[in-house]
Short mmCIF file of N, CA and C and ligand atoms in Angstrom, two decimals:
data_model
loop_
_atom_site.label_atom_id
_atom_site.label_comp_id
_atom_site.label_asym_id
_atom_site.label_seq_id
_atom_site.Cartn_x
_atom_site.Cartn_y
_atom_site.Cartn_z
N MET A 17 0.89 -1.13 -29.29
CA MET A 17 0.20 -1.64 -28.38
C MET A 17 0.51 -1.14 -26.81
N LYS A 18 -0.30 -1.31 -25.94
CA LYS A 18 -0.38 -0.52 -24.63
C LYS A 18 0.72 -1.36 -23.91
N LYS A 19 1.56 -0.67 -23.05
CA LYS A 19 2.42 -1.36 -22.11
C LYS A 19 1.50 -1.93 -20.83
N LYS A 20 2.18 -2.89 -20.49
CA LYS A 20 1.44 -3.66 -19.35
C LYS A 20 2.21 -3.49 -18.08
N LEU A 21 1.77 -3.02 -17.16
CA LEU A 21 2.39 -2.95 -15.65
C LEU A 21 1.79 -3.64 -14.62
N PHE A 22 2.38 -4.34 -13.81
CA PHE A 22 1.91 -5.04 -12.55
C PHE A 22 2.44 -4.08 -11.51
N VAL A 23 1.37 -3.60 -10.69
CA VAL A 23 1.60 -2.91 -9.45
C VAL A 23 1.38 -3.68 -8.27
N ILE A 24 2.31 -4.12 -7.58
CA ILE A 24 2.25 -5.12 -6.52
C ILE A 24 2.46 -4.39 -5.11
N ASN A 25 1.51 -4.76 -4.22
CA ASN A 25 1.59 -4.05 -2.78
C ASN A 25 1.62 -5.39 -1.89
N GLY A 26 2.45 -5.05 -0.78
CA GLY A 26 2.55 -6.33 0.19
C GLY A 26 1.87 -6.06 1.22
N PRO A 27 2.35 -6.63 2.43
CA PRO A 27 1.46 -6.79 3.68
C PRO A 27 1.11 -5.46 4.39
N ASN A 28 -0.13 -5.46 4.81
CA ASN A 28 -0.63 -4.30 5.52
C ASN A 28 -1.03 -2.94 4.64
N LEU A 29 -0.54 -3.15 3.31
CA LEU A 29 -0.91 -2.01 2.54
C LEU A 29 -2.50 -1.81 2.05
N ASN A 30 -3.12 -3.05 2.40
CA ASN A 30 -4.62 -3.17 2.25
C ASN A 30 -5.22 -2.24 3.42
N LEU A 31 -4.42 -1.71 4.33
CA LEU A 31 -4.95 -0.99 5.47
C LEU A 31 -4.78 0.49 5.12
N LEU A 32 -4.16 0.88 4.19
CA LEU A 32 -3.90 2.31 3.79
C LEU A 32 -5.14 3.08 3.97
N GLY A 33 -4.99 4.31 4.56
CA GLY A 33 -6.19 5.13 4.81
C GLY A 33 -6.41 5.00 6.28
N GLU A 34 -6.37 3.77 6.95
CA GLU A 34 -6.54 3.81 8.49
C GLU A 34 -5.18 3.49 9.03
N ARG A 35 -4.21 2.99 8.50
CA ARG A 35 -2.99 2.62 9.05
C ARG A 35 -2.07 3.78 9.13
N GLU A 36 -1.71 4.24 10.36
CA GLU A 36 -0.66 5.25 10.60
C GLU A 36 -0.66 6.35 9.50
N PRO A 37 -1.89 7.01 9.50
CA PRO A 37 -2.03 8.07 8.27
C PRO A 37 -0.94 9.22 8.25
N GLY A 38 -0.47 9.44 9.61
CA GLY A 38 0.67 10.34 9.72
C GLY A 38 1.98 9.97 8.85
N ILE A 39 2.07 8.54 8.74
CA ILE A 39 3.16 8.04 8.10
C ILE A 39 2.87 7.78 6.51
N TYR A 40 1.68 7.10 6.31
CA TYR A 40 1.43 6.50 5.01
C TYR A 40 0.33 7.27 4.21
N GLY A 41 -0.29 8.44 4.93
CA GLY A 41 -1.27 9.23 4.25
C GLY A 41 -2.72 8.74 4.46
N SER A 42 -3.57 9.43 4.00
CA SER A 42 -5.03 9.08 4.27
C SER A 42 -5.86 8.37 3.10
N GLN A 43 -5.20 8.17 1.97
CA GLN A 43 -5.79 7.50 0.92
C GLN A 43 -5.83 6.02 1.08
N THR A 44 -6.75 5.48 0.57
CA THR A 44 -6.89 3.96 0.54
C THR A 44 -6.20 3.46 -0.54
N LEU A 45 -5.65 2.11 -0.54
CA LEU A 45 -5.07 1.56 -1.61
C LEU A 45 -5.86 1.75 -2.97
N LYS A 46 -7.17 1.44 -2.83
CA LYS A 46 -8.20 1.55 -3.98
C LYS A 46 -8.17 3.03 -4.56
N GLN A 47 -8.07 3.96 -3.77
CA GLN A 47 -8.06 5.33 -4.27
C GLN A 47 -6.66 5.55 -5.07
N ILE A 48 -5.57 4.99 -4.23
CA ILE A 48 -4.21 5.34 -5.07
C ILE A 48 -4.36 4.59 -6.38
N ASN A 49 -4.63 3.36 -6.42
CA ASN A 49 -4.73 2.65 -7.72
C ASN A 49 -5.59 3.26 -8.72
N ASP A 50 -6.80 3.78 -8.27
CA ASP A 50 -7.70 4.49 -9.27
C ASP A 50 -7.11 5.61 -9.86
N GLU A 51 -6.38 6.36 -8.98
CA GLU A 51 -5.60 7.60 -9.53
C GLU A 51 -4.58 7.32 -10.43
N ILE A 52 -3.83 6.17 -10.25
CA ILE A 52 -2.79 5.72 -11.20
C ILE A 52 -3.31 5.47 -12.45
N ARG A 53 -4.48 4.55 -12.42
CA ARG A 53 -5.15 4.25 -13.61
C ARG A 53 -5.66 5.57 -14.55
N GLN A 54 -6.19 6.37 -13.67
CA GLN A 54 -6.73 7.64 -14.36
C GLN A 54 -5.45 8.50 -14.95
N ALA A 55 -4.49 8.49 -14.28
CA ALA A 55 -3.23 9.50 -14.65
C ALA A 55 -2.57 8.67 -15.95
N PHE A 56 -2.75 7.38 -16.03
CA PHE A 56 -1.95 6.95 -17.29
C PHE A 56 -2.90 6.04 -18.00
N PRO A 57 -3.73 6.68 -18.86
CA PRO A 57 -4.69 5.87 -19.70
C PRO A 57 -4.00 5.09 -20.72
N GLU A 58 -2.84 5.34 -21.12
CA GLU A 58 -1.99 4.73 -22.11
C GLU A 58 -1.40 3.46 -21.51
N ILE A 59 -1.55 3.05 -20.43
CA ILE A 59 -1.00 1.80 -19.80
C ILE A 59 -2.01 1.03 -19.22
N ASP A 60 -1.90 -0.44 -19.44
CA ASP A 60 -2.74 -1.35 -18.83
C ASP A 60 -2.16 -1.86 -17.59
N PHE A 61 -3.09 -1.67 -16.50
CA PHE A 61 -2.55 -2.10 -15.15
C PHE A 61 -3.20 -3.37 -14.81
N ILE A 62 -2.34 -4.14 -13.92
CA ILE A 62 -2.71 -5.21 -13.11
C ILE A 62 -2.34 -4.84 -11.63
N PHE A 63 -3.35 -4.71 -10.86
CA PHE A 63 -2.96 -4.42 -9.34
C PHE A 63 -3.16 -5.67 -8.50
N VAL A 64 -2.00 -5.90 -7.70
CA VAL A 64 -2.21 -7.08 -6.98
C VAL A 64 -1.86 -6.51 -5.42
N GLN A 65 -2.63 -7.00 -4.59
CA GLN A 65 -2.23 -6.79 -3.06
C GLN A 65 -2.35 -8.23 -2.38
N SER A 66 -1.14 -8.30 -1.53
CA SER A 66 -1.35 -9.55 -0.80
C SER A 66 -0.52 -9.42 0.67
N ASN A 67 -0.98 -10.06 1.50
CA ASN A 67 -0.30 -9.99 2.86
C ASN A 67 0.66 -11.24 3.05
N HIS A 68 0.63 -12.10 1.90
CA HIS A 68 1.48 -13.29 2.04
C HIS A 68 2.61 -13.50 1.03
N GLU A 69 3.78 -13.63 1.60
CA GLU A 69 5.02 -13.63 0.69
C GLU A 69 4.97 -14.46 -0.59
N GLY A 70 4.40 -15.74 -0.35
CA GLY A 70 4.29 -16.73 -1.49
C GLY A 70 3.33 -16.19 -2.60
N ASP A 71 2.34 -15.38 -2.16
CA ASP A 71 1.46 -14.78 -3.21
C ASP A 71 2.09 -13.61 -3.90
N LEU A 72 2.96 -12.93 -3.26
CA LEU A 72 3.77 -11.93 -3.95
C LEU A 72 4.58 -12.49 -4.91
N VAL A 73 5.36 -13.73 -4.60
CA VAL A 73 5.99 -14.47 -5.41
C VAL A 73 5.24 -14.83 -6.66
N ASP A 74 4.13 -15.44 -6.38
CA ASP A 74 3.09 -15.83 -7.66
C ASP A 74 2.94 -14.68 -8.47
N ALA A 75 2.63 -13.63 -7.85
CA ALA A 75 2.22 -12.42 -8.64
C ALA A 75 3.38 -11.83 -9.57
N ILE A 76 4.63 -12.15 -9.17
CA ILE A 76 5.67 -11.66 -9.89
C ILE A 76 5.88 -12.77 -11.13
N HIS A 77 5.60 -14.07 -10.85
CA HIS A 77 5.62 -15.04 -11.94
C HIS A 77 4.56 -14.84 -12.84
N GLN A 78 3.37 -14.34 -12.35
CA GLN A 78 2.27 -14.11 -13.36
C GLN A 78 2.63 -12.93 -14.17
N ALA A 79 3.33 -11.98 -13.58
CA ALA A 79 3.76 -10.79 -14.62
C ALA A 79 4.56 -11.39 -15.69
N PHE A 80 5.48 -12.45 -15.41
CA PHE A 80 6.31 -13.00 -16.43
C PHE A 80 5.38 -13.79 -17.56
N GLN A 81 4.44 -14.51 -16.94
CA GLN A 81 3.60 -15.31 -17.77
C GLN A 81 2.62 -14.36 -18.74
N LYS A 82 2.31 -13.16 -18.16
CA LYS A 82 1.49 -12.30 -18.86
C LYS A 82 2.27 -11.35 -19.71
N GLU A 83 3.72 -11.57 -19.83
CA GLU A 83 4.58 -10.68 -20.52
C GLU A 83 4.50 -9.17 -20.22
N ALA A 84 4.46 -8.89 -18.88
CA ALA A 84 4.46 -7.40 -18.55
C ALA A 84 5.73 -6.89 -18.91
N ASP A 85 5.61 -5.52 -19.06
CA ASP A 85 6.72 -4.66 -19.42
C ASP A 85 7.49 -4.02 -18.19
N GLY A 86 6.79 -4.21 -17.15
CA GLY A 86 7.43 -3.56 -15.85
C GLY A 86 6.51 -4.00 -14.67
N LEU A 87 7.37 -3.92 -13.52
CA LEU A 87 6.80 -4.12 -12.09
C LEU A 87 7.01 -2.99 -11.24
N VAL A 88 5.90 -2.36 -10.58
CA VAL A 88 6.10 -1.37 -9.51
C VAL A 88 5.88 -2.10 -8.30
N ILE A 89 6.80 -2.30 -7.30
CA ILE A 89 6.48 -3.16 -6.17
C ILE A 89 6.77 -2.28 -4.78
N ASN A 90 5.73 -2.32 -4.06
CA ASN A 90 5.81 -2.11 -2.72
C ASN A 90 5.68 -3.23 -1.77
N ALA A 91 6.86 -3.96 -1.43
CA ALA A 91 6.66 -5.17 -0.73
C ALA A 91 6.54 -5.02 0.72
N GLY A 92 6.33 -3.70 1.28
CA GLY A 92 5.92 -3.39 2.59
C GLY A 92 7.17 -3.95 3.42
N ALA A 93 6.79 -4.72 4.63
CA ALA A 93 8.02 -5.09 5.35
C ALA A 93 8.76 -6.18 4.80
N TYR A 94 8.32 -6.86 3.77
CA TYR A 94 9.02 -7.98 3.15
C TYR A 94 10.23 -7.42 2.37
N THR A 95 10.16 -6.03 2.11
CA THR A 95 11.29 -5.37 1.36
C THR A 95 12.54 -5.69 2.26
N HIS A 96 12.35 -5.81 3.58
CA HIS A 96 13.56 -5.84 4.27
C HIS A 96 14.09 -7.22 4.75
N THR A 97 13.23 -8.16 4.24
CA THR A 97 13.41 -9.64 4.75
C THR A 97 13.43 -10.47 3.73
N SER A 98 12.82 -10.29 2.48
CA SER A 98 12.42 -11.54 1.73
C SER A 98 13.41 -11.91 0.57
N ILE A 99 14.19 -12.80 0.81
CA ILE A 99 15.06 -13.39 -0.30
C ILE A 99 14.18 -14.02 -1.43
N ALA A 100 13.08 -14.50 -0.94
CA ALA A 100 12.06 -15.09 -2.10
C ALA A 100 11.71 -14.29 -3.03
N ILE A 101 11.16 -13.11 -2.51
CA ILE A 101 10.72 -12.06 -3.52
C ILE A 101 11.90 -11.37 -4.31
N ARG A 102 12.98 -11.35 -3.67
CA ARG A 102 14.14 -10.69 -4.53
C ARG A 102 14.43 -11.80 -5.55
N ASP A 103 14.57 -13.10 -5.21
CA ASP A 103 14.83 -14.12 -6.21
C ASP A 103 13.88 -14.08 -7.43
N ALA A 104 12.58 -13.90 -6.91
CA ALA A 104 11.58 -13.92 -8.08
C ALA A 104 11.72 -12.77 -9.09
N ILE A 105 12.12 -11.58 -8.39
CA ILE A 105 12.20 -10.47 -9.34
C ILE A 105 13.58 -10.69 -10.26
N SER A 106 14.73 -11.20 -9.74
CA SER A 106 15.76 -11.43 -10.58
C SER A 106 15.43 -12.70 -11.51
N ALA A 107 14.54 -13.68 -11.13
CA ALA A 107 14.33 -14.58 -12.12
C ALA A 107 13.49 -14.25 -13.30
N VAL A 108 12.66 -13.43 -13.19
CA VAL A 108 11.72 -13.05 -14.28
C VAL A 108 12.29 -11.94 -15.23
N LYS A 109 13.40 -11.30 -14.67
CA LYS A 109 14.19 -10.32 -15.61
C LYS A 109 13.16 -9.28 -16.21
N ILE A 110 12.00 -8.98 -15.44
CA ILE A 110 11.12 -7.97 -15.81
C ILE A 110 11.71 -6.69 -15.00
N PRO A 111 11.86 -5.47 -15.81
CA PRO A 111 12.31 -4.31 -15.11
C PRO A 111 11.42 -3.94 -13.84
N ALA A 112 11.82 -3.79 -12.81
CA ALA A 112 11.01 -3.59 -11.53
C ALA A 112 11.69 -2.15 -10.99
N ILE A 113 10.78 -1.52 -10.26
CA ILE A 113 10.94 -0.33 -9.60
C ILE A 113 10.39 -0.58 -8.10
N GLU A 114 11.12 -0.28 -7.22
CA GLU A 114 10.71 -0.52 -5.75
C GLU A 114 10.20 0.87 -5.40
N VAL A 115 9.10 0.89 -4.63
CA VAL A 115 8.60 2.08 -4.17
C VAL A 115 8.10 2.02 -2.70
N HIS A 116 8.23 3.12 -2.00
CA HIS A 116 7.65 3.17 -0.63
C HIS A 116 6.88 4.52 -0.55
N LEU A 117 5.92 4.52 0.29
CA LEU A 117 5.38 5.76 0.55
C LEU A 117 6.06 6.63 1.42
N SER A 118 6.55 6.05 2.54
CA SER A 118 7.32 6.69 3.52
C SER A 118 8.82 6.79 3.07
N ASN A 119 9.61 7.63 3.64
CA ASN A 119 11.03 7.79 3.48
C ASN A 119 11.75 6.77 4.38
N VAL A 120 11.91 5.44 3.91
CA VAL A 120 12.41 4.47 4.73
C VAL A 120 13.74 4.85 5.40
N PHE A 121 14.48 5.69 4.82
CA PHE A 121 15.87 6.05 5.38
C PHE A 121 15.67 6.99 6.53
N ALA A 122 14.41 7.61 6.67
CA ALA A 122 14.40 8.50 7.89
C ALA A 122 13.75 7.79 9.14
N ARG A 123 13.63 6.39 8.93
CA ARG A 123 12.95 5.83 9.97
C ARG A 123 13.92 4.71 10.61
N GLU A 124 13.21 3.72 11.28
CA GLU A 124 14.07 2.83 12.17
C GLU A 124 15.18 2.06 11.09
N SER A 125 16.30 1.81 11.77
CA SER A 125 17.50 1.26 11.02
C SER A 125 17.14 0.07 10.25
N PHE A 126 16.15 -0.90 10.82
CA PHE A 126 15.85 -2.03 10.05
C PHE A 126 15.27 -1.79 8.77
N ARG A 127 14.67 -0.52 8.53
CA ARG A 127 13.95 -0.34 7.30
C ARG A 127 15.14 0.23 6.27
N HIS A 128 16.37 0.35 6.75
CA HIS A 128 17.39 1.06 5.84
C HIS A 128 17.87 0.00 4.93
N THR A 129 17.63 -1.29 5.16
CA THR A 129 18.09 -2.25 4.19
C THR A 129 17.09 -2.83 3.41
N SER A 130 17.33 -2.82 2.07
CA SER A 130 16.38 -3.41 1.31
C SER A 130 16.99 -4.64 0.56
N LEU A 131 16.37 -5.78 0.51
CA LEU A 131 16.95 -6.96 -0.14
C LEU A 131 16.54 -6.74 -1.81
N LEU A 132 15.58 -5.87 -1.96
CA LEU A 132 15.16 -5.87 -3.28
C LEU A 132 15.91 -4.89 -4.27
N SER A 133 16.31 -3.84 -3.68
CA SER A 133 16.88 -2.64 -4.34
C SER A 133 18.14 -3.11 -5.41
N PRO A 134 18.98 -4.09 -4.97
CA PRO A 134 19.93 -4.58 -5.98
C PRO A 134 19.39 -5.25 -7.30
N VAL A 135 18.15 -5.69 -7.10
CA VAL A 135 17.70 -6.37 -8.39
C VAL A 135 16.54 -5.50 -8.99
N CYS A 136 16.41 -4.34 -8.63
CA CYS A 136 15.41 -3.46 -9.13
C CYS A 136 16.32 -2.37 -10.02
N MET A 137 15.48 -1.57 -10.89
CA MET A 137 16.19 -0.53 -11.63
C MET A 137 16.62 0.44 -10.80
N GLY A 138 15.61 0.76 -9.90
CA GLY A 138 15.85 1.72 -8.75
C GLY A 138 14.76 1.79 -7.69
N ALA A 139 14.96 2.78 -6.81
CA ALA A 139 13.87 2.85 -5.61
C ALA A 139 13.39 4.25 -5.41
N ILE A 140 11.97 4.41 -5.16
CA ILE A 140 11.54 5.68 -4.95
C ILE A 140 10.93 5.60 -3.66
N SER A 141 11.29 6.39 -2.66
CA SER A 141 10.85 6.42 -1.38
C SER A 141 10.46 7.77 -0.82
N GLY A 142 9.42 7.89 -0.04
CA GLY A 142 9.22 9.04 0.64
C GLY A 142 8.25 10.14 0.21
N PHE A 143 7.54 9.87 -1.00
CA PHE A 143 6.75 10.76 -1.68
C PHE A 143 5.27 10.33 -1.59
N GLY A 144 4.86 9.46 -0.70
CA GLY A 144 3.53 9.13 -0.50
C GLY A 144 3.00 8.33 -1.63
N ALA A 145 1.79 8.62 -1.95
CA ALA A 145 1.23 8.02 -3.21
C ALA A 145 1.86 8.45 -4.34
N ARG A 146 2.51 9.66 -4.48
CA ARG A 146 3.34 10.07 -5.57
C ARG A 146 4.50 9.04 -5.86
N SER A 147 4.92 8.40 -4.77
CA SER A 147 6.10 7.50 -5.18
C SER A 147 5.59 6.45 -6.35
N TYR A 148 4.34 5.94 -6.25
CA TYR A 148 3.88 5.09 -7.32
C TYR A 148 3.80 5.84 -8.81
N HIS A 149 3.23 7.00 -8.78
CA HIS A 149 3.24 7.87 -9.80
C HIS A 149 4.52 8.00 -10.53
N LEU A 150 5.56 8.22 -9.76
CA LEU A 150 6.97 8.66 -10.34
C LEU A 150 7.50 7.37 -10.91
N ALA A 151 7.24 6.24 -10.25
CA ALA A 151 7.77 5.01 -10.89
C ALA A 151 6.89 4.70 -12.17
N VAL A 152 5.75 4.91 -12.07
CA VAL A 152 4.99 4.59 -13.38
C VAL A 152 5.47 5.39 -14.48
N ARG A 153 5.73 6.62 -14.09
CA ARG A 153 6.14 7.73 -15.03
C ARG A 153 7.57 7.28 -15.74
N VAL A 154 8.40 6.46 -15.10
CA VAL A 154 9.46 6.01 -15.68
C VAL A 154 9.22 5.02 -16.77
N PHE A 155 8.33 4.15 -16.53
CA PHE A 155 8.01 3.05 -17.63
C PHE A 155 7.23 3.83 -18.79
N ALA A 156 6.27 4.82 -18.33
CA ALA A 156 5.45 5.43 -19.35
C ALA A 156 6.51 6.05 -20.39
N ASP A 157 7.52 6.80 -19.88
CA ASP A 157 8.37 7.66 -20.67
C ASP A 157 9.44 6.64 -21.45
N GLU A 158 9.57 5.51 -21.11
CA GLU A 158 10.63 4.57 -21.72
C GLU A 158 10.15 4.28 -23.09
N ARG A 159 11.02 4.59 -24.20
CA ARG A 159 10.68 4.14 -25.41
C ARG A 159 11.25 2.59 -25.78
N PRO A 160 10.57 1.91 -26.61
CA PRO A 160 11.26 0.71 -26.97
C PRO A 160 12.69 0.84 -27.52
N GLN A 161 13.61 -0.10 -27.15
CA GLN A 161 15.09 0.08 -27.63
C GLN A 161 15.13 -0.42 -29.13
C1 DQA B 8 6.66 0.76 3.41
C2 DQA B 8 7.87 0.93 4.45
C3 DQA B 8 8.15 -0.42 5.01
O1 DQA B 8 9.25 -0.40 5.87
C4 DQA B 8 6.78 -0.90 5.80
O2 DQA B 8 7.09 -2.07 6.40
C5 DQA B 8 5.66 -0.82 4.92
C6 DQA B 8 5.46 0.31 4.01
C7 DQA B 8 6.29 2.21 2.66
O3 DQA B 8 5.49 2.12 1.70
O4 DQA B 8 6.55 3.15 3.24
O5 DQA B 8 4.86 -1.62 5.23
O6 DQA B 8 6.98 -0.10 2.37
#
């Protein structure tokens, strides 16, 4: 059976392509998602984007209801502030990988703290759209125990 992954994007990531391209690249979120789908035909993807914290919590719950095998999450600025998203990830116990397009550690100090990292398998930051591919690769390579 195909693995099922939720790829969840948070606030302002709907503006990719136009938003600070020097930091986030020139690809739109749709282009990034299409390339992920093409690169991993062996995986079923559900792509979600929302600017609203509660919707992101709902998407994580939905991943649980749909028995997803993994979550790839770029929570945008909520990474640095959201206890609710952190609690949702730890509540559903679905393995999650945090991703960021930019290298958050090379930026403002308020981006150096992630409330999500402690409840994720790991975090990938700084590789542009490739951050998502690297995260999906981890799930694609994983064999059932
Ligand atoms: C981001 C980094 C966050 O600090 C920022 O708020 C974003 C995007 C990234 O992908 O580099 O919205 O998550």
